[in-house]
């Protein structure tokens, strides 16, 4: 696995608007992103990765999930579910999602919200 740094990415405007509108009082994930942004970045972990190979997951995103998992007392499964379904986690991780499929188009399992799998 190699590292392709993602530092400096901005939260998509729509993600930020939806996260703030759906959580007007904020959440722990939003607080972590707003206050700890820049505390760690992918470049901090660059020496741990080889220069060639398939790109690995962003270590800064993984660090963010680990902090949120600890703060919220989530199991591994609950943390994975939160990353997949919760807009505040997507906001905290600066995740860019693939657009949802059009009605009537069957997409891959990457679209759990469209399939009604997220609560």
Coordinates of C-alpha atoms in Angstrom, one line a residue:
X1 CA 0.0 0.0 0.0
X2 CA 1.2 3.5 -0.9
X3 CA 0.1 6.8 0.4
X4 CA -1.5 9.5 -1.7
X5 CA -1.7 12.5 0.6
X6 CA -5.2 14.1 0.8
X7 CA -4.3 17.0 3.0
X8 CA -5.7 20.4 2.2
X9 CA -9.1 19.1 1.0
X10 CA -12.0 21.2 1.8
X11 CA -15.4 19.9 3.1
X12 CA -17.8 19.9 0.2
X13 CA -20.3 22.8 0.6
X14 CA -23.3 20.6 0.4
X15 CA -21.9 18.2 3.0
X16 CA -21.3 21.1 5.4
X17 CA -24.7 22.6 4.8
X18 CA -26.5 19.3 5.4
X19 CA -24.4 18.4 8.5
X20 CA -25.2 21.8 10.0
X21 CA -28.9 21.8 9.1
X22 CA -29.4 18.3 10.4
X23 CA -27.5 18.9 13.6
X24 CA -28.0 22.6 14.5
X25 CA -26.6 22.1 18.0
X26 CA -23.6 20.2 16.6
X27 CA -22.3 16.8 17.4
X28 CA -19.1 15.4 18.8
X29 CA -17.9 14.6 15.2
X30 CA -18.6 18.2 14.1
X31 CA -16.8 19.6 17.2
X32 CA -13.8 17.4 16.5
X33 CA -13.5 18.5 12.9
X34 CA -14.0 22.2 13.7
X35 CA -11.5 22.3 16.6
X36 CA -8.9 19.7 15.7
X37 CA -8.7 20.3 12.0
X38 CA -5.1 20.3 11.0
X39 CA -3.9 18.4 14.1
X40 CA -2.9 15.5 11.9
X41 CA -2.5 15.2 8.1
X42 CA -1.5 12.4 5.7
X43 CA 2.0 13.8 5.4
X44 CA 2.6 13.1 9.1
X45 CA 2.4 9.4 8.2
X46 CA 4.3 9.4 4.9
X47 CA 7.4 7.7 6.2
X48 CA 5.3 4.7 7.2
X49 CA 4.2 3.9 3.6
X50 CA 6.2 2.6 0.6
X51 CA 6.4 4.9 -2.4
X52 CA 4.8 2.3 -4.8
X53 CA 1.8 0.1 -4.7
X54 CA -1.9 0.5 -4.5
X55 CA -3.1 3.6 -2.6
X56 CA -4.1 2.9 1.0
X57 CA -6.7 4.5 3.2
X58 CA -6.0 8.0 4.4
X59 CA -4.2 7.8 7.8
X60 CA -5.6 11.2 8.8
X61 CA -9.1 9.9 8.2
X62 CA -8.4 6.7 10.1
X63 CA -7.0 8.8 13.0
X64 CA -10.2 10.9 13.0
X65 CA -12.4 7.8 13.1
X66 CA -10.3 6.3 16.0
X67 CA -10.7 9.6 18.0
X68 CA -14.4 9.6 17.4
X69 CA -14.7 5.9 18.2
X70 CA -13.0 6.5 21.6
X71 CA -14.9 9.7 22.4
X72 CA -18.3 8.2 21.6
X73 CA -17.5 4.7 23.1
X74 CA -18.3 2.9 19.8
X75 CA -17.5 -0.7 18.9
X76 CA -15.6 -1.3 15.7
X77 CA -18.8 -2.3 14.0
X78 CA -20.6 0.9 15.2
X79 CA -17.8 3.1 14.1
X80 CA -17.8 1.5 10.6
X81 CA -21.6 2.0 10.4
X82 CA -21.2 5.6 11.5
X83 CA -18.6 6.3 8.8
X84 CA -21.0 4.7 6.2
X85 CA -24.2 6.4 7.3
X86 CA -23.8 9.5 9.4
X87 CA -23.4 12.9 7.8
X88 CA -21.5 14.3 10.8
X89 CA -18.9 11.6 10.4
X90 CA -18.6 12.4 6.7
X91 CA -18.2 16.1 7.6
X92 CA -15.5 15.2 10.1
X93 CA -13.6 13.0 7.7
X94 CA -14.0 15.3 4.6
X95 CA -15.4 12.3 2.7
X96 CA -16.4 12.8 -0.9
X97 CA -19.2 10.5 -1.8
X98 CA -20.1 9.2 -5.2
X99 CA -23.4 10.8 -6.4
X100 CA -26.5 8.8 -5.7
X101 CA -27.9 6.8 -8.7
X102 CA -30.9 8.0 -10.6
X103 CA -34.2 6.4 -9.7
X104 CA -34.6 3.0 -11.3
X105 CA -30.8 2.5 -11.7
X106 CA -29.4 -0.3 -9.5
X107 CA -26.0 0.8 -8.1
X108 CA -23.4 -1.0 -6.3
X109 CA -23.5 -1.4 -2.5
X110 CA -21.6 1.9 -2.1
X111 CA -25.0 3.6 -2.1
X112 CA -26.5 2.4 1.2
X113 CA -28.6 5.5 1.7
X114 CA -30.3 5.1 -1.7
X115 CA -31.0 1.5 -0.8
X116 CA -32.6 2.5 2.5
X117 CA -29.9 0.7 4.6
X118 CA -29.0 3.6 6.9
X119 CA -31.1 4.6 9.8

